[in-house]
PDB file of C-alpha atoms in Angstrom:
ATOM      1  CA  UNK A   1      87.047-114.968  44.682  1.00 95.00           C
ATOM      2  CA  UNK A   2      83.615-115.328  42.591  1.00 98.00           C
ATOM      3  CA  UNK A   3      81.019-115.406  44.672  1.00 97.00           C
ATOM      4  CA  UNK A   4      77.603-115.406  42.414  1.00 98.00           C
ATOM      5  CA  UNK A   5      77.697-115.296  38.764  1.00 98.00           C
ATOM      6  CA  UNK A   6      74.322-113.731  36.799  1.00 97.00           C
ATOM      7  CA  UNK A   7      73.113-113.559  32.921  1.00 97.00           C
ATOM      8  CA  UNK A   8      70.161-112.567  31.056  1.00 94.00           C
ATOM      9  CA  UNK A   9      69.770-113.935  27.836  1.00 91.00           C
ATOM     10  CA  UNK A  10      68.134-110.557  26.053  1.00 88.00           C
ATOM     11  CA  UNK A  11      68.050-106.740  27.144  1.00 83.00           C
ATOM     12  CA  UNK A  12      66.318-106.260  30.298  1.00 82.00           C
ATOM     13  CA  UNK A  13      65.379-109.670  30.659  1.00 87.00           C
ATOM     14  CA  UNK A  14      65.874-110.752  34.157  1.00 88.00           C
ATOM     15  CA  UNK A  15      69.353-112.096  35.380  1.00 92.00           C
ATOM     16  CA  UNK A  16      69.543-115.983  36.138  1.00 95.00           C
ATOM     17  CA  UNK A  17      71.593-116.713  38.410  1.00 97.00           C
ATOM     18  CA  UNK A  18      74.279-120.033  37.642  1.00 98.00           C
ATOM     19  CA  UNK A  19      77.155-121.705  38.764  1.00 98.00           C
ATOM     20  CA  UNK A  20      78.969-121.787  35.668  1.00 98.00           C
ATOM     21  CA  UNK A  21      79.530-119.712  32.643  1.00 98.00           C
ATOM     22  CA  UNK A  22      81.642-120.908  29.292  1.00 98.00           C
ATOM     23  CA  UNK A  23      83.666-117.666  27.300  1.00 98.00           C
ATOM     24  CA  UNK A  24      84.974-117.083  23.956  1.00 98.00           C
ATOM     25  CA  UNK A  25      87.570-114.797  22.810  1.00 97.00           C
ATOM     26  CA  UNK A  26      86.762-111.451  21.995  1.00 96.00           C
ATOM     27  CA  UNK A  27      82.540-112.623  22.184  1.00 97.00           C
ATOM     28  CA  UNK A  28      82.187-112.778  25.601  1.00 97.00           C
ATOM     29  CA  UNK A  29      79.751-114.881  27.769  1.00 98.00           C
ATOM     30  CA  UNK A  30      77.626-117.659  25.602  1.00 97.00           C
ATOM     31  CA  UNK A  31      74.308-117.255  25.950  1.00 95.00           C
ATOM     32  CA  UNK A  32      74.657-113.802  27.919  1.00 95.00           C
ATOM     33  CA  UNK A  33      72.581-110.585  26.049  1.00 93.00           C
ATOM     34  CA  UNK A  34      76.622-109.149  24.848  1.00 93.00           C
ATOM     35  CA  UNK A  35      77.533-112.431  23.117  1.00 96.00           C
ATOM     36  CA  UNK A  36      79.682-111.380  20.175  1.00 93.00           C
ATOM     37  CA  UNK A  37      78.801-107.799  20.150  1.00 91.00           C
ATOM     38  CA  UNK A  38      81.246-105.602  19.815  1.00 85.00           C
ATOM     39  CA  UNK A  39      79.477-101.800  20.402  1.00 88.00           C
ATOM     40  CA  UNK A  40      82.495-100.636  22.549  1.00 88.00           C
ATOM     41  CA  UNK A  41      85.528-102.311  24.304  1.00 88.00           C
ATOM     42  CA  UNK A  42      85.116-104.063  28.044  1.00 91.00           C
ATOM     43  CA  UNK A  43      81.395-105.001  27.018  1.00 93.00           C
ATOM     44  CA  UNK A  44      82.106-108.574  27.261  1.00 96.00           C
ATOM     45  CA  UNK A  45      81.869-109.489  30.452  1.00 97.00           C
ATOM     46  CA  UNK A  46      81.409-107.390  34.158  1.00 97.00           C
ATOM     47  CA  UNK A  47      82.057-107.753  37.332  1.00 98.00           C
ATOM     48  CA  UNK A  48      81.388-105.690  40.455  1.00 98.00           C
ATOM     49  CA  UNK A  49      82.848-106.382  44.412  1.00 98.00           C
ATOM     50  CA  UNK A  50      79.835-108.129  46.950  1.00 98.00           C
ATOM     51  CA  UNK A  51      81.643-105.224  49.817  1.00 98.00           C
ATOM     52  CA  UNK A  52      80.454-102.721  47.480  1.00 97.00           C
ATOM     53  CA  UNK A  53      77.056-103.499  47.476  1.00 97.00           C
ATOM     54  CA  UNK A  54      76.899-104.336  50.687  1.00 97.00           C
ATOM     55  CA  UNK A  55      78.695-100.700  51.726  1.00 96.00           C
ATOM     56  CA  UNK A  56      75.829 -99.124  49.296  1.00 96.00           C
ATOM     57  CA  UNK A  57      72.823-101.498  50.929  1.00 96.00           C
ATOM     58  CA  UNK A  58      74.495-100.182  54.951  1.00 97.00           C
ATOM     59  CA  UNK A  59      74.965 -96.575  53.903  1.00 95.00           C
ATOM     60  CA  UNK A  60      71.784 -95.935  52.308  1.00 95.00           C
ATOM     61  CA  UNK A  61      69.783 -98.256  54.331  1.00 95.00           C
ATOM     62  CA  UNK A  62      68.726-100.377  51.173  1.00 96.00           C
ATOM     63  CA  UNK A  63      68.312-104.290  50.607  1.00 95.00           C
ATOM     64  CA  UNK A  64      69.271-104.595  46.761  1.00 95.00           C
ATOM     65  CA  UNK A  65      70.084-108.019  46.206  1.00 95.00           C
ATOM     66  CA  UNK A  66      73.642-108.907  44.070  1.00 94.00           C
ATOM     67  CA  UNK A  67      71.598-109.447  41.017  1.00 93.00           C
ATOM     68  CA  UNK A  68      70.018-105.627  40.861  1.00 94.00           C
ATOM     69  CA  UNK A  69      73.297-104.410  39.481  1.00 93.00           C
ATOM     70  CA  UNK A  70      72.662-106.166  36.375  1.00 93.00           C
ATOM     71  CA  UNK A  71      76.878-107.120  36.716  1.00 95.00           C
ATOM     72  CA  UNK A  72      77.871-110.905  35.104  1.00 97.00           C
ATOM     73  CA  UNK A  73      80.227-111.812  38.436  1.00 98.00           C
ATOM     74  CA  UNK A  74      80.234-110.796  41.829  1.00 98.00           C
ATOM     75  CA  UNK A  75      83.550-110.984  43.566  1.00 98.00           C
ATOM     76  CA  UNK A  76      84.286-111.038  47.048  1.00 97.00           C
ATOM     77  CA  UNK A  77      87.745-109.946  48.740  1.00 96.00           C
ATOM     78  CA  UNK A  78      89.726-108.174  45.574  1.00 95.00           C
ATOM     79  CA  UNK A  79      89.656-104.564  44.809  1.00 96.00           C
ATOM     80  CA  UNK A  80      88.497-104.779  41.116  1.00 97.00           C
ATOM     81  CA  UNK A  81      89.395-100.824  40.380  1.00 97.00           C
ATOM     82  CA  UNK A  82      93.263-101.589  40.566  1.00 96.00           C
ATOM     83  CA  UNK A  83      92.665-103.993  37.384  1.00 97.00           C
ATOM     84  CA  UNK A  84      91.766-100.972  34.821  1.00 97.00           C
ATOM     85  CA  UNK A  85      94.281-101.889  32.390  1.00 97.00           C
ATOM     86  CA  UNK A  86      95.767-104.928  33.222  1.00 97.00           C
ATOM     87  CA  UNK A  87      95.339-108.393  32.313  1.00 97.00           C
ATOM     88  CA  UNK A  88      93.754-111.161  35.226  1.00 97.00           C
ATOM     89  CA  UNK A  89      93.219-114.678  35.060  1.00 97.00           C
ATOM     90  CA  UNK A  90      90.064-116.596  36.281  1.00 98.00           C
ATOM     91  CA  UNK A  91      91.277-120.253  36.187  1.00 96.00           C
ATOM     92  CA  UNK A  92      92.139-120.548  32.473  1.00 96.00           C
ATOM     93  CA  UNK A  93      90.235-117.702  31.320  1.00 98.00           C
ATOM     94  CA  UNK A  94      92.140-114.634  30.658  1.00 98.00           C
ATOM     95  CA  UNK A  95      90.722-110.688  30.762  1.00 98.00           C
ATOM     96  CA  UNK A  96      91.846-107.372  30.255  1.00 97.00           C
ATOM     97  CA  UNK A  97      90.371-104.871  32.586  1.00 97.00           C
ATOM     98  CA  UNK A  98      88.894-101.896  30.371  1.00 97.00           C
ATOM     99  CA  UNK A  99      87.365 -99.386  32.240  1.00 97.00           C
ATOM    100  CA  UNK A 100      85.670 -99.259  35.708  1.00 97.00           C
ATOM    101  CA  UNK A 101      82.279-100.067  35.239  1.00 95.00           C
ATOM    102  CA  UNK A 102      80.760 -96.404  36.245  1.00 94.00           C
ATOM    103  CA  UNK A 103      76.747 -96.116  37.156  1.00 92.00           C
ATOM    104  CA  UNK A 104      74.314 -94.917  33.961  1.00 89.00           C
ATOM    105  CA  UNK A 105      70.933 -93.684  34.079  1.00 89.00           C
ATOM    106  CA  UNK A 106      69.587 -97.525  33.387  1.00 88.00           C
ATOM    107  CA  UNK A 107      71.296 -98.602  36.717  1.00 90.00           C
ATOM    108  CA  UNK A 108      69.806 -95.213  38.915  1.00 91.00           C
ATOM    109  CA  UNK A 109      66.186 -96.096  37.448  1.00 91.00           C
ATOM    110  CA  UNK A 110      66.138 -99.660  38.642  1.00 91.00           C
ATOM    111  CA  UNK A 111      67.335 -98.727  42.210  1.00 94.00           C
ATOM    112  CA  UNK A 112      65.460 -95.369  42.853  1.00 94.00           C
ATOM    113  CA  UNK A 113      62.933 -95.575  45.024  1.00 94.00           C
ATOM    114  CA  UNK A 114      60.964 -93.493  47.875  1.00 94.00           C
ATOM    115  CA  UNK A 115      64.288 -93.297  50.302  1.00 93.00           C
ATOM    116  CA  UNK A 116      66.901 -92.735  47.288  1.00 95.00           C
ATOM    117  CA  UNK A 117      66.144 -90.980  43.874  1.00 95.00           C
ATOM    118  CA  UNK A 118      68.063 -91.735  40.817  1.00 95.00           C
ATOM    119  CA  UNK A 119      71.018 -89.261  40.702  1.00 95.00           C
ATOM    120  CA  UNK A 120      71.752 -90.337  44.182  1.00 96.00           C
ATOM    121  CA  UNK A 121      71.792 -94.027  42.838  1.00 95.00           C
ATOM    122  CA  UNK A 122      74.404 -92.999  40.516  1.00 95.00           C
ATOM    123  CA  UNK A 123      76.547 -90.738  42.613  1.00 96.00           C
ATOM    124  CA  UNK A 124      76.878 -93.853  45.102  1.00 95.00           C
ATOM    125  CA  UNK A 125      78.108 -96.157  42.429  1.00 96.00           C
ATOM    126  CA  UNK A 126      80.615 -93.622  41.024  1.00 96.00           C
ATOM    127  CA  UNK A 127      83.855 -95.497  41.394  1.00 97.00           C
ATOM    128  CA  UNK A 128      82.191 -98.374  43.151  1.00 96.00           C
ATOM    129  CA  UNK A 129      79.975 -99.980  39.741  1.00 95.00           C
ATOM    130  CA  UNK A 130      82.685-102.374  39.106  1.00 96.00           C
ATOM    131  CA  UNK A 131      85.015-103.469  36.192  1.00 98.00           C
ATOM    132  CA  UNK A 132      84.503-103.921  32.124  1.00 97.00           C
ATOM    133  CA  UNK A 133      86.879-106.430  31.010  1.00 97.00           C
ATOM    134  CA  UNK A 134      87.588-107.801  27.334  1.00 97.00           C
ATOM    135  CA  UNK A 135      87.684-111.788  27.281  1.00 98.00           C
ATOM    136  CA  UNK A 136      91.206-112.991  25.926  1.00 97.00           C
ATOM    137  CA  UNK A 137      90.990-116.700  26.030  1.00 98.00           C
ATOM    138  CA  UNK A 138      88.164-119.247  26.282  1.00 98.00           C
ATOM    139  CA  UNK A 139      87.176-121.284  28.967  1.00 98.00           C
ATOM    140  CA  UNK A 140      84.958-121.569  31.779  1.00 98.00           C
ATOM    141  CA  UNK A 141      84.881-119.621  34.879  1.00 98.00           C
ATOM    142  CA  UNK A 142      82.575-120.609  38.016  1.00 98.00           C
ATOM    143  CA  UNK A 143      81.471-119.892  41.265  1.00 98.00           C
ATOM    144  CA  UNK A 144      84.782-120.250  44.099  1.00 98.00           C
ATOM    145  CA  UNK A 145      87.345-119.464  41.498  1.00 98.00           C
ATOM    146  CA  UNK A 146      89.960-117.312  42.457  1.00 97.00           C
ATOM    147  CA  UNK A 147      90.710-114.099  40.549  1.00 96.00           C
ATOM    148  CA  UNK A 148      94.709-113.834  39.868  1.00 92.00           C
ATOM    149  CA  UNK A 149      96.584-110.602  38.439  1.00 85.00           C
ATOM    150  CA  UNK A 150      99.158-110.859  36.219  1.00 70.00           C
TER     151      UNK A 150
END
């Protein structure tokens, strides 16, 4: 299930958080920094599981809030790795899963701090960063959907 959905409208602006979000085909999320850009495949649209986060926030005795992953849609009771390759369905909306959504140096910065340095940041989230997916149909997704596999 979606449970929060975030966007920024530019690079490293901050993330707003909303109920709603409207996609296009092969663009992505209107209004979202990615819209239409097409630098590498799954950059459309992200997602990332609320357990993991909350695993990372109990095991290294942080408090990062949903947003600091910088992910478009936080899920909540699927396991997002098993849809690497496959095509899911958010309401009308259909993806392709990409590529798991591994941790960069961008995503380490932001969450270092005096209990955790960066490389640490990273190693946590290997696996565990979430999902790149490619947007196949347009429509709108929003918070309570239900994610289905095909």
């Amino acid at each position: 299930m979606i449970e929060a959905i975030y966007i920024a409208n530019e690079r490293n602006a901050v993330q707003e958080q909303v109920e709603r979000i409207e996609l296009e085909q092969a663009k992505g999320i209107v209004g979202d920094r990615y819209f239409g850009r097409s630098d590498y495949p799954g950059q459309q649209i992200t997602f990332i599981e609320r357990e993991e986060i909350e695993s990372y926030n109990q095991k290294y005795q942080q408090n990062i809030d949903l947003c600091d992953t910088r992910r478009n849609v936080i899920t909540h009771g699927i396991r997002l790795n098993d849809f690497v390759g496959k095509t899911f369905q958010i309401g009308e909306v259909k993806f392709m899963g990409v590529e798991l959504c591994e941790p960069c140096a961008t995503l380490g910065g932001r969450l270092e701090n005096e209990a955790i340095p960066k490389n640490d940041v990273i190693k946590a989230f290997v696996h565990k960063g979430g999902l790149r997916a490619d947007v196949l149909s347009d429509g709108c997704i929003e918070v309570g959907m239900r994610i289905n596999c095909n």
